[in-house]
PDB file of C-alpha atoms in Angstrom:
ATOM      1  CA  UNK A 513     140.956 222.827 192.774  1.00 58.00           C
ATOM      2  CA  UNK A 514     137.376 222.945 191.805  1.00 61.00           C
ATOM      3  CA  UNK A 515     135.744 224.674 188.992  1.00 77.00           C
ATOM      4  CA  UNK A 516     132.384 226.502 190.075  1.00 83.00           C
ATOM      5  CA  UNK A 517     129.655 226.584 187.404  1.00 87.00           C
ATOM      6  CA  UNK A 518     126.447 228.497 188.066  1.00 88.00           C
ATOM      7  CA  UNK A 519     123.009 227.371 186.391  1.00 91.00           C
ATOM      8  CA  UNK A 520     120.650 230.115 185.857  1.00 89.00           C
ATOM      9  CA  UNK A 521     117.250 229.816 184.708  1.00 88.00           C
ATOM     10  CA  UNK A 522     115.558 232.656 182.888  1.00 86.00           C
ATOM     11  CA  UNK A 523     112.357 232.854 181.016  1.00 84.00           C
ATOM     12  CA  UNK A 524     114.167 232.882 177.721  1.00 86.00           C
ATOM     13  CA  UNK A 525     116.120 229.737 178.511  1.00 86.00           C
ATOM     14  CA  UNK A 526     119.046 228.153 180.582  1.00 89.00           C
ATOM     15  CA  UNK A 527     122.325 229.598 181.035  1.00 90.00           C
ATOM     16  CA  UNK A 528     125.631 228.239 182.431  1.00 91.00           C
ATOM     17  CA  UNK A 529     128.351 230.197 183.903  1.00 87.00           C
ATOM     18  CA  UNK A 530     131.879 229.515 185.034  1.00 86.00           C
ATOM     19  CA  UNK A 531     134.120 231.273 187.522  1.00 82.00           C
ATOM     20  CA  UNK A 532     137.785 230.742 187.935  1.00 64.00           C
ATOM     21  CA  UNK A 533     139.232 227.841 189.816  1.00 59.00           C
ATOM     22  CA  UNK A 534     139.617 228.416 193.513  1.00 57.00           C
ATOM     23  CA  UNK A 535     140.672 226.173 196.427  1.00 53.00           C
ATOM     24  CA  UNK A 536     137.704 227.213 198.441  1.00 56.00           C
ATOM     25  CA  UNK A 537     134.716 228.900 197.141  1.00 59.00           C
ATOM     26  CA  UNK A 538     134.108 230.821 199.920  1.00 59.00           C
ATOM     27  CA  UNK A 539     137.140 232.892 199.321  1.00 60.00           C
ATOM     28  CA  UNK A 540     135.095 234.326 196.213  1.00 68.00           C
ATOM     29  CA  UNK A 541     132.672 235.839 198.352  1.00 68.00           C
ATOM     30  CA  UNK A 542     134.184 239.362 199.062  1.00 71.00           C
ATOM     31  CA  UNK A 543     135.470 239.491 195.247  1.00 71.00           C
ATOM     32  CA  UNK A 544     131.901 238.823 193.891  1.00 74.00           C
ATOM     33  CA  UNK A 545     130.180 241.104 196.243  1.00 72.00           C
ATOM     34  CA  UNK A 546     132.497 244.007 195.331  1.00 73.00           C
ATOM     35  CA  UNK A 547     132.062 243.239 191.437  1.00 74.00           C
ATOM     36  CA  UNK A 548     128.106 242.643 191.182  1.00 74.00           C
ATOM     37  CA  UNK A 549     127.037 246.027 190.432  1.00 77.00           C
ATOM     38  CA  UNK A 550     130.103 246.743 188.032  1.00 78.00           C
ATOM     39  CA  UNK A 551     129.742 244.817 184.701  1.00 77.00           C
ATOM     40  CA  UNK A 552     133.230 245.109 183.821  1.00 78.00           C
ATOM     41  CA  UNK A 553     134.323 243.795 187.029  1.00 79.00           C
ATOM     42  CA  UNK A 554     131.516 241.023 187.035  1.00 78.00           C
ATOM     43  CA  UNK A 555     132.973 239.846 183.341  1.00 76.00           C
ATOM     44  CA  UNK A 556     136.370 239.438 185.021  1.00 77.00           C
ATOM     45  CA  UNK A 557     135.367 236.635 187.445  1.00 79.00           C
ATOM     46  CA  UNK A 558     132.521 235.178 185.361  1.00 82.00           C
ATOM     47  CA  UNK A 559     132.319 233.889 181.731  1.00 84.00           C
ATOM     48  CA  UNK A 560     129.441 232.495 179.877  1.00 86.00           C
ATOM     49  CA  UNK A 561     129.842 228.971 179.083  1.00 87.00           C
ATOM     50  CA  UNK A 562     126.599 228.237 177.090  1.00 89.00           C
ATOM     51  CA  UNK A 563     122.985 229.348 176.652  1.00 89.00           C
ATOM     52  CA  UNK A 564     120.027 227.353 175.570  1.00 88.00           C
ATOM     53  CA  UNK A 565     117.077 229.357 174.549  1.00 87.00           C
ATOM     54  CA  UNK A 566     113.583 227.529 174.967  1.00 87.00           C
ATOM     55  CA  UNK A 567     112.035 226.427 171.545  1.00 86.00           C
ATOM     56  CA  UNK A 568     108.518 228.221 172.664  1.00 86.00           C
ATOM     57  CA  UNK A 569     106.604 229.651 175.390  1.00 83.00           C
ATOM     58  CA  UNK A 570     104.821 226.181 176.065  1.00 85.00           C
ATOM     59  CA  UNK A 571     108.522 224.568 176.502  1.00 87.00           C
ATOM     60  CA  UNK A 572     109.513 227.626 178.688  1.00 85.00           C
ATOM     61  CA  UNK A 573     106.445 226.817 180.902  1.00 85.00           C
ATOM     62  CA  UNK A 574     106.865 223.154 181.004  1.00 86.00           C
ATOM     63  CA  UNK A 575     110.636 223.777 182.317  1.00 87.00           C
ATOM     64  CA  UNK A 576     109.864 226.477 184.759  1.00 86.00           C
ATOM     65  CA  UNK A 577     107.170 224.124 186.188  1.00 85.00           C
ATOM     66  CA  UNK A 578     109.609 221.346 186.459  1.00 87.00           C
ATOM     67  CA  UNK A 579     112.131 223.540 188.213  1.00 87.00           C
ATOM     68  CA  UNK A 580     109.674 224.876 190.573  1.00 84.00           C
ATOM     69  CA  UNK A 581     108.767 221.125 191.509  1.00 85.00           C
ATOM     70  CA  UNK A 582     112.352 219.923 191.858  1.00 88.00           C
ATOM     71  CA  UNK A 583     112.211 217.813 188.687  1.00 88.00           C
ATOM     72  CA  UNK A 584     115.107 217.677 186.315  1.00 90.00           C
ATOM     73  CA  UNK A 585     113.433 218.262 182.899  1.00 91.00           C
ATOM     74  CA  UNK A 586     114.812 216.601 179.884  1.00 92.00           C
ATOM     75  CA  UNK A 587     115.693 219.774 178.291  1.00 91.00           C
ATOM     76  CA  UNK A 588     117.764 220.538 181.623  1.00 90.00           C
ATOM     77  CA  UNK A 589     119.314 217.163 181.743  1.00 90.00           C
ATOM     78  CA  UNK A 590     120.659 217.341 178.015  1.00 91.00           C
ATOM     79  CA  UNK A 591     121.782 220.766 178.680  1.00 90.00           C
ATOM     80  CA  UNK A 592     124.028 220.093 181.696  1.00 90.00           C
ATOM     81  CA  UNK A 593     125.284 216.801 180.208  1.00 89.00           C
ATOM     82  CA  UNK A 594     126.326 218.636 177.218  1.00 90.00           C
ATOM     83  CA  UNK A 595     128.244 221.724 178.614  1.00 89.00           C
ATOM     84  CA  UNK A 596     129.426 220.476 182.125  1.00 88.00           C
ATOM     85  CA  UNK A 597     132.848 218.845 182.307  1.00 84.00           C
ATOM     86  CA  UNK A 598     132.772 215.088 182.235  1.00 82.00           C
ATOM     87  CA  UNK A 599     135.025 214.842 185.375  1.00 83.00           C
ATOM     88  CA  UNK A 600     132.113 215.215 187.825  1.00 79.00           C
ATOM     89  CA  UNK A 601     134.024 215.303 191.029  1.00 77.00           C
ATOM     90  CA  UNK A 602     136.283 218.387 189.941  1.00 77.00           C
ATOM     91  CA  UNK A 603     132.920 220.200 189.231  1.00 82.00           C
ATOM     92  CA  UNK A 604     130.681 222.214 191.680  1.00 85.00           C
ATOM     93  CA  UNK A 605     127.344 223.555 190.418  1.00 89.00           C
ATOM     94  CA  UNK A 606     125.794 226.318 191.849  1.00 87.00           C
ATOM     95  CA  UNK A 607     121.806 226.614 191.759  1.00 90.00           C
ATOM     96  CA  UNK A 608     119.258 228.972 193.025  1.00 87.00           C
ATOM     97  CA  UNK A 609     116.785 226.524 194.221  1.00 87.00           C
ATOM     98  CA  UNK A 610     117.829 223.658 196.891  1.00 88.00           C
ATOM     99  CA  UNK A 611     115.142 221.265 195.566  1.00 90.00           C
ATOM    100  CA  UNK A 612     116.449 221.343 191.994  1.00 89.00           C
ATOM    101  CA  UNK A 613     120.032 221.232 193.225  1.00 89.00           C
ATOM    102  CA  UNK A 614     119.220 217.810 195.270  1.00 91.00           C
ATOM    103  CA  UNK A 615     117.441 216.479 192.088  1.00 91.00           C
ATOM    104  CA  UNK A 616     120.446 217.338 189.829  1.00 90.00           C
ATOM    105  CA  UNK A 617     122.984 215.835 192.449  1.00 89.00           C
ATOM    106  CA  UNK A 618     120.776 212.555 192.559  1.00 89.00           C
ATOM    107  CA  UNK A 619     120.154 212.108 189.067  1.00 90.00           C
ATOM    108  CA  UNK A 620     123.211 213.542 187.365  1.00 89.00           C
ATOM    109  CA  UNK A 621     125.776 213.225 190.155  1.00 88.00           C
ATOM    110  CA  UNK A 622     127.122 216.658 190.125  1.00 87.00           C
ATOM    111  CA  UNK A 623     127.577 218.359 193.598  1.00 88.00           C
ATOM    112  CA  UNK A 624     125.387 221.181 194.003  1.00 89.00           C
ATOM    113  CA  UNK A 625     125.511 224.205 196.235  1.00 85.00           C
ATOM    114  CA  UNK A 626     123.047 227.166 196.980  1.00 86.00           C
ATOM    115  CA  UNK A 627     123.171 230.051 198.999  1.00 82.00           C
ATOM    116  CA  UNK A 628     126.423 232.165 200.071  1.00 81.00           C
ATOM    117  CA  UNK A 629     128.364 233.269 197.429  1.00 81.00           C
ATOM    118  CA  UNK A 630     126.163 231.450 194.898  1.00 84.00           C
ATOM    119  CA  UNK A 631     123.151 233.749 195.625  1.00 84.00           C
ATOM    120  CA  UNK A 632     125.585 236.873 195.208  1.00 84.00           C
ATOM    121  CA  UNK A 633     126.533 235.458 191.869  1.00 84.00           C
ATOM    122  CA  UNK A 634     123.103 234.745 190.709  1.00 85.00           C
ATOM    123  CA  UNK A 635     122.168 238.347 191.756  1.00 86.00           C
ATOM    124  CA  UNK A 636     124.927 239.643 189.419  1.00 85.00           C
ATOM    125  CA  UNK A 637     123.815 237.347 186.550  1.00 83.00           C
ATOM    126  CA  UNK A 638     120.130 238.589 186.987  1.00 83.00           C
ATOM    127  CA  UNK A 639     121.308 242.218 186.833  1.00 83.00           C
ATOM    128  CA  UNK A 640     123.480 241.933 183.796  1.00 80.00           C
ATOM    129  CA  UNK A 641     121.737 238.786 181.997  1.00 79.00           C
ATOM    130  CA  UNK A 642     120.902 240.969 178.837  1.00 76.00           C
ATOM    131  CA  UNK A 643     124.847 241.888 178.503  1.00 79.00           C
ATOM    132  CA  UNK A 644     126.009 238.324 179.085  1.00 79.00           C
ATOM    133  CA  UNK A 645     124.058 236.819 176.432  1.00 81.00           C
ATOM    134  CA  UNK A 646     124.591 238.189 172.974  1.00 79.00           C
ATOM    135  CA  UNK A 647     121.478 239.314 170.937  1.00 74.00           C
ATOM    136  CA  UNK A 648     119.174 239.684 173.999  1.00 76.00           C
ATOM    137  CA  UNK A 649     117.968 243.147 175.037  1.00 74.00           C
ATOM    138  CA  UNK A 650     116.825 244.156 178.575  1.00 72.00           C
ATOM    139  CA  UNK A 651     113.398 245.065 176.913  1.00 78.00           C
ATOM    140  CA  UNK A 652     113.025 241.284 175.086  1.00 74.00           C
ATOM    141  CA  UNK A 653     114.068 239.809 178.399  1.00 73.00           C
ATOM    142  CA  UNK A 654     111.687 241.728 180.444  1.00 79.00           C
ATOM    143  CA  UNK A 655     108.907 240.735 177.953  1.00 78.00           C
ATOM    144  CA  UNK A 656     109.721 236.943 178.210  1.00 76.00           C
ATOM    145  CA  UNK A 657     109.628 237.250 181.983  1.00 75.00           C
ATOM    146  CA  UNK A 658     106.252 238.854 181.966  1.00 79.00           C
ATOM    147  CA  UNK A 659     104.811 236.537 179.675  1.00 77.00           C
ATOM    148  CA  UNK A 660     106.240 233.364 181.162  1.00 75.00           C
ATOM    149  CA  UNK A 661     104.997 234.917 184.858  1.00 75.00           C
ATOM    150  CA  UNK A 662     101.464 235.079 183.526  1.00 69.00           C
ATOM    151  CA  UNK A 663     101.343 231.641 181.992  1.00 69.00           C
ATOM    152  CA  UNK A 664     102.988 230.040 185.039  1.00 67.00           C
ATOM    153  CA  UNK A 665     100.446 231.759 187.491  1.00 69.00           C
ATOM    154  CA  UNK A 666      97.286 230.735 185.232  1.00 65.00           C
ATOM    155  CA  UNK A 667      98.551 227.315 185.184  1.00 63.00           C
ATOM    156  CA  UNK A 668      99.033 227.046 188.757  1.00 62.00           C
ATOM    157  CA  UNK A 669      95.442 228.499 189.630  1.00 55.00           C
ATOM    158  CA  UNK A 670      93.817 226.195 186.927  1.00 55.00           C
ATOM    159  CA  UNK A 671      95.887 222.919 187.200  1.00 50.00           C
ATOM    160  CA  UNK A 672      97.174 222.778 190.683  1.00 52.00           C
ATOM    161  CA  UNK A 673      96.326 218.926 191.082  1.00 48.00           C
ATOM    162  CA  UNK A 674      97.403 219.501 195.043  1.00 52.00           C
ATOM    163  CA  UNK A 675      94.340 221.829 195.568  1.00 58.00           C
ATOM    164  CA  UNK A 676      91.564 219.364 194.181  1.00 60.00           C
ATOM    165  CA  UNK A 677      89.698 220.125 197.515  1.00 69.00           C
ATOM    166  CA  UNK A 678      89.123 223.621 196.342  1.00 73.00           C
ATOM    167  CA  UNK A 679      85.745 222.608 194.879  1.00 77.00           C
ATOM    168  CA  UNK A 680      84.951 220.869 198.276  1.00 79.00           C
ATOM    169  CA  UNK A 681      85.878 224.118 200.379  1.00 80.00           C
ATOM    170  CA  UNK A 682      83.470 226.157 198.010  1.00 84.00           C
ATOM    171  CA  UNK A 683      80.750 223.607 198.196  1.00 85.00           C
ATOM    172  CA  UNK A 684      80.544 223.352 201.982  1.00 86.00           C
ATOM    173  CA  UNK A 685      80.730 227.182 202.088  1.00 87.00           C
ATOM    174  CA  UNK A 686      78.026 227.399 199.785  1.00 91.00           C
ATOM    175  CA  UNK A 687      75.949 224.680 201.483  1.00 90.00           C
ATOM    176  CA  UNK A 688      76.300 226.390 204.866  1.00 91.00           C
ATOM    177  CA  UNK A 689      74.997 229.615 203.114  1.00 93.00           C
ATOM    178  CA  UNK A 690      72.115 227.930 201.508  1.00 92.00           C
ATOM    179  CA  UNK A 691      70.869 226.520 204.731  1.00 92.00           C
ATOM    180  CA  UNK A 692      70.747 229.898 206.438  1.00 93.00           C
ATOM    181  CA  UNK A 693      69.078 231.342 203.539  1.00 93.00           C
ATOM    182  CA  UNK A 694      66.501 228.622 203.173  1.00 92.00           C
ATOM    183  CA  UNK A 695      65.793 228.925 206.994  1.00 92.00           C
ATOM    184  CA  UNK A 696      65.368 232.834 206.620  1.00 93.00           C
ATOM    185  CA  UNK A 697      63.216 232.671 203.438  1.00 94.00           C
ATOM    186  CA  UNK A 698      60.958 229.822 204.744  1.00 92.00           C
ATOM    187  CA  UNK A 699      60.472 231.666 208.014  1.00 93.00           C
ATOM    188  CA  UNK A 700      59.287 234.721 205.763  1.00 94.00           C
ATOM    189  CA  UNK A 701      56.804 232.352 203.882  1.00 93.00           C
ATOM    190  CA  UNK A 702      55.450 231.069 207.218  1.00 93.00           C
ATOM    191  CA  UNK A 703      55.033 234.485 208.660  1.00 93.00           C
ATOM    192  CA  UNK A 704      53.529 235.804 205.215  1.00 93.00           C
ATOM    193  CA  UNK A 705      51.110 232.902 204.630  1.00 93.00           C
ATOM    194  CA  UNK A 706      50.437 232.536 208.346  1.00 93.00           C
ATOM    195  CA  UNK A 707      48.282 235.594 208.245  1.00 93.00           C
ATOM    196  CA  UNK A 708      45.914 233.538 205.831  1.00 94.00           C
ATOM    197  CA  UNK A 709      46.313 230.206 207.254  1.00 93.00           C
ATOM    198  CA  UNK A 710      47.886 230.314 210.800  1.00 93.00           C
ATOM    199  CA  UNK A 711      47.078 226.706 211.647  1.00 94.00           C
ATOM    200  CA  UNK A 712      49.353 225.105 208.904  1.00 93.00           C
ATOM    201  CA  UNK A 713      52.654 226.166 210.929  1.00 91.00           C
ATOM    202  CA  UNK A 714      51.847 223.826 213.700  1.00 92.00           C
ATOM    203  CA  UNK A 715      50.806 220.829 211.378  1.00 93.00           C
ATOM    204  CA  UNK A 716      53.952 221.194 208.777  1.00 92.00           C
ATOM    205  CA  UNK A 717      57.406 221.459 210.718  1.00 90.00           C
ATOM    206  CA  UNK A 718      59.774 221.069 207.662  1.00 89.00           C
ATOM    207  CA  UNK A 719      60.492 224.208 205.688  1.00 88.00           C
ATOM    208  CA  UNK A 720      60.581 222.900 202.118  1.00 87.00           C
ATOM    209  CA  UNK A 721      57.586 220.946 202.811  1.00 91.00           C
ATOM    210  CA  UNK A 722      55.657 224.004 204.190  1.00 93.00           C
ATOM    211  CA  UNK A 723      56.536 226.111 201.174  1.00 92.00           C
ATOM    212  CA  UNK A 724      55.327 223.362 198.891  1.00 92.00           C
ATOM    213  CA  UNK A 725      52.122 223.147 200.647  1.00 93.00           C
ATOM    214  CA  UNK A 726      51.464 226.694 200.912  1.00 93.00           C
ATOM    215  CA  UNK A 727      52.131 226.984 197.137  1.00 90.00           C
ATOM    216  CA  UNK A 728      49.722 224.250 196.605  1.00 92.00           C
ATOM    217  CA  UNK A 729      46.928 225.386 198.675  1.00 93.00           C
ATOM    218  CA  UNK A 730      46.909 229.104 197.752  1.00 91.00           C
ATOM    219  CA  UNK A 731      43.402 230.157 199.067  1.00 92.00           C
ATOM    220  CA  UNK A 732      42.750 227.772 201.799  1.00 92.00           C
ATOM    221  CA  UNK A 733      38.956 228.451 200.882  1.00 91.00           C
ATOM    222  CA  UNK A 734      39.546 226.542 197.694  1.00 91.00           C
ATOM    223  CA  UNK A 735      40.920 223.547 199.504  1.00 92.00           C
ATOM    224  CA  UNK A 736      38.635 220.398 199.146  1.00 91.00           C
ATOM    225  CA  UNK A 737      38.391 216.726 199.339  1.00 90.00           C
ATOM    226  CA  UNK A 738      39.251 216.601 195.727  1.00 90.00           C
ATOM    227  CA  UNK A 739      42.923 217.994 196.302  1.00 90.00           C
ATOM    228  CA  UNK A 740      43.332 215.524 199.321  1.00 90.00           C
ATOM    229  CA  UNK A 741      45.244 213.171 197.226  1.00 90.00           C
ATOM    230  CA  UNK A 742      47.707 215.459 195.944  1.00 91.00           C
ATOM    231  CA  UNK A 743      48.085 216.913 199.582  1.00 90.00           C
ATOM    232  CA  UNK A 744      48.871 213.358 201.026  1.00 90.00           C
ATOM    233  CA  UNK A 745      51.616 213.075 198.239  1.00 90.00           C
ATOM    234  CA  UNK A 746      53.177 216.480 199.234  1.00 88.00           C
ATOM    235  CA  UNK A 747      53.199 215.757 202.951  1.00 90.00           C
ATOM    236  CA  UNK A 748      53.953 211.920 202.510  1.00 89.00           C
ATOM    237  CA  UNK A 749      51.423 211.625 205.598  1.00 89.00           C
ATOM    238  CA  UNK A 750      47.545 210.985 205.066  1.00 89.00           C
ATOM    239  CA  UNK A 751      46.863 212.029 208.788  1.00 92.00           C
ATOM    240  CA  UNK A 752      48.471 215.452 208.139  1.00 91.00           C
ATOM    241  CA  UNK A 753      46.551 215.970 204.995  1.00 91.00           C
ATOM    242  CA  UNK A 754      43.364 215.323 206.581  1.00 92.00           C
ATOM    243  CA  UNK A 755      44.473 217.695 209.543  1.00 93.00           C
ATOM    244  CA  UNK A 756      45.274 220.603 206.937  1.00 93.00           C
ATOM    245  CA  UNK A 757      41.872 219.865 205.187  1.00 92.00           C
ATOM    246  CA  UNK A 758      40.317 220.041 208.629  1.00 93.00           C
ATOM    247  CA  UNK A 759      41.927 223.192 209.702  1.00 93.00           C
ATOM    248  CA  UNK A 760      41.445 224.953 206.575  1.00 92.00           C
ATOM    249  CA  UNK A 761      37.523 224.769 207.003  1.00 91.00           C
ATOM    250  CA  UNK A 762      37.817 226.405 210.598  1.00 91.00           C
ATOM    251  CA  UNK A 763      40.693 228.442 210.185  1.00 90.00           C
ATOM    252  CA  UNK A 764      40.831 231.889 212.134  1.00 92.00           C
ATOM    253  CA  UNK A 765      43.199 233.331 209.439  1.00 91.00           C
ATOM    254  CA  UNK A 766      42.172 236.562 207.418  1.00 93.00           C
ATOM    255  CA  UNK A 767      40.901 236.655 204.013  1.00 91.00           C
ATOM    256  CA  UNK A 768      43.700 237.132 201.473  1.00 88.00           C
ATOM    257  CA  UNK A 769      43.691 238.989 198.003  1.00 91.00           C
ATOM    258  CA  UNK A 770      44.596 237.335 194.648  1.00 91.00           C
ATOM    259  CA  UNK A 771      47.679 239.399 194.273  1.00 93.00           C
ATOM    260  CA  UNK A 772      48.872 238.879 197.519  1.00 92.00           C
ATOM    261  CA  UNK A 773      48.655 234.994 196.968  1.00 91.00           C
ATOM    262  CA  UNK A 774      50.325 235.440 193.633  1.00 93.00           C
ATOM    263  CA  UNK A 775      53.474 236.998 195.527  1.00 93.00           C
ATOM    264  CA  UNK A 776      53.333 234.384 198.256  1.00 92.00           C
ATOM    265  CA  UNK A 777      53.184 231.693 195.787  1.00 92.00           C
ATOM    266  CA  UNK A 778      55.970 232.945 193.646  1.00 93.00           C
ATOM    267  CA  UNK A 779      58.374 233.350 196.687  1.00 93.00           C
ATOM    268  CA  UNK A 780      57.421 230.052 197.784  1.00 93.00           C
ATOM    269  CA  UNK A 781      58.520 228.560 194.539  1.00 93.00           C
ATOM    270  CA  UNK A 782      61.740 230.187 194.837  1.00 93.00           C
ATOM    271  CA  UNK A 783      62.354 228.674 198.263  1.00 93.00           C
ATOM    272  CA  UNK A 784      61.500 225.268 196.877  1.00 92.00           C
ATOM    273  CA  UNK A 785      63.915 225.772 194.064  1.00 93.00           C
ATOM    274  CA  UNK A 786      66.720 226.655 196.425  1.00 93.00           C
ATOM    275  CA  UNK A 787      65.975 223.650 198.547  1.00 92.00           C
ATOM    276  CA  UNK A 788      66.088 221.452 195.447  1.00 92.00           C
ATOM    277  CA  UNK A 789      69.523 223.085 194.508  1.00 94.00           C
ATOM    278  CA  UNK A 790      70.614 222.603 197.973  1.00 92.00           C
ATOM    279  CA  UNK A 791      69.688 218.741 197.802  1.00 91.00           C
ATOM    280  CA  UNK A 792      71.644 218.290 194.493  1.00 92.00           C
ATOM    281  CA  UNK A 793      74.610 220.320 195.837  1.00 91.00           C
ATOM    282  CA  UNK A 794      74.539 217.707 198.913  1.00 89.00           C
ATOM    283  CA  UNK A 795      74.718 214.802 196.493  1.00 88.00           C
ATOM    284  CA  UNK A 796      77.485 216.473 194.614  1.00 88.00           C
ATOM    285  CA  UNK A 797      79.448 217.131 197.726  1.00 84.00           C
ATOM    286  CA  UNK A 798      78.986 213.420 198.884  1.00 83.00           C
ATOM    287  CA  UNK A 799      80.347 212.494 195.562  1.00 82.00           C
ATOM    288  CA  UNK A 800      83.295 214.627 195.448  1.00 79.00           C
ATOM    289  CA  UNK A 801      84.337 213.680 199.011  1.00 77.00           C
ATOM    290  CA  UNK A 802      84.129 209.901 198.154  1.00 75.00           C
ATOM    291  CA  UNK A 803      86.608 210.733 195.473  1.00 73.00           C
ATOM    292  CA  UNK A 804      89.065 213.079 197.082  1.00 68.00           C
ATOM    293  CA  UNK A 805      88.735 211.774 200.731  1.00 64.00           C
ATOM    294  CA  UNK A 806      87.125 208.487 200.950  1.00 66.00           C
ATOM    295  CA  UNK A 807      88.380 207.586 204.378  1.00 60.00           C
ATOM    296  CA  UNK A 808      87.525 210.857 205.979  1.00 55.00           C
ATOM    297  CA  UNK A 809      83.931 210.747 204.141  1.00 55.00           C
ATOM    298  CA  UNK A 810      83.160 207.486 205.784  1.00 57.00           C
ATOM    299  CA  UNK A 811      84.315 208.752 209.179  1.00 51.00           C
ATOM    300  CA  UNK A 812      82.411 211.996 209.359  1.00 51.00           C
ATOM    301  CA  UNK A 813      79.586 211.012 207.060  1.00 54.00           C
ATOM    302  CA  UNK A 814      76.594 213.633 207.125  1.00 44.00           C
ATOM    303  CA  UNK A 815      78.326 215.993 209.257  1.00 45.00           C
ATOM    304  CA  UNK A 816      80.072 217.514 206.154  1.00 47.00           C
ATOM    305  CA  UNK A 817      76.644 218.419 204.741  1.00 41.00           C
ATOM    306  CA  UNK A 818      76.219 220.956 207.580  1.00 44.00           C
ATOM    307  CA  UNK A 819      79.391 222.673 206.612  1.00 43.00           C
ATOM    308  CA  UNK A 820      80.979 221.726 209.952  1.00 40.00           C
ATOM    309  CA  UNK A 821      84.236 220.224 208.667  1.00 39.00           C
ATOM    310  CA  UNK A 822      87.015 222.952 207.509  1.00 37.00           C
ATOM    311  CA  UNK A 823      89.149 222.085 204.558  1.00 35.00           C
ATOM    312  CA  UNK A 824      92.629 223.354 203.959  1.00 37.00           C
ATOM    313  CA  UNK A 825      95.909 222.556 202.445  1.00 36.00           C
TER     314      UNK A 825
END
């Protein structure tokens, strides 16, 4: 004969219940199914052994996190060792989650069972819980469940250590979007400024550099030898800087008004800012990759900067 106990975890605390002794647990199934919806009948086969309330909402959150991860919290260990019979071989403990059942069996030595009649018993306990525990009302039990549910969800979203790659996923997506936007905006600058200085497009290929040069030159008619040194610094190429100066003197582009130049320069500066942010984001991503997945980062190298790798977990 074995004595079946059932562990029930609630937002307000741990509960231990006992059923009558039987030779075969499966024989209880029809009896339990028949009595689940009737409190009087349910009381005839299930009795409350012990109830241990959580000291605070923080303690409740710690315990529910431990149960969800299949870890025997110290509070649960003390509760079971205090109220379960000392003769472990004669005790069968019913639990709702196989993970916590396996952990209890390994650490405390109690045989654990899930599913079947255990699931039906837990369904009845869940339904009649506020009647089984003295001083607990249905309203207070629901409030505790709601509060713990919110805390548990927030904790999972904020502190899920298994999803440290979330930041990488978002960074790669943003990097990919920035590449598309910078290309689109740069083409707009090229077309817009190209009406005034069309030859510049053939000399400067890089989008970010083109925007910087267009912003620096402004009215091509004001470009002269005195600005050549600064132009060389922007292009990082003396020959290109000289070619730009020569092209500005013989350009076939249309004249441009001051207000048009102000708008082109303003838009160019924003494209340049986006390019600079894109570079800092790339640096951040490389640093994050080296921390989270150093081996993968070494293998794929710069491919990650183009958002080609898909992360999940």
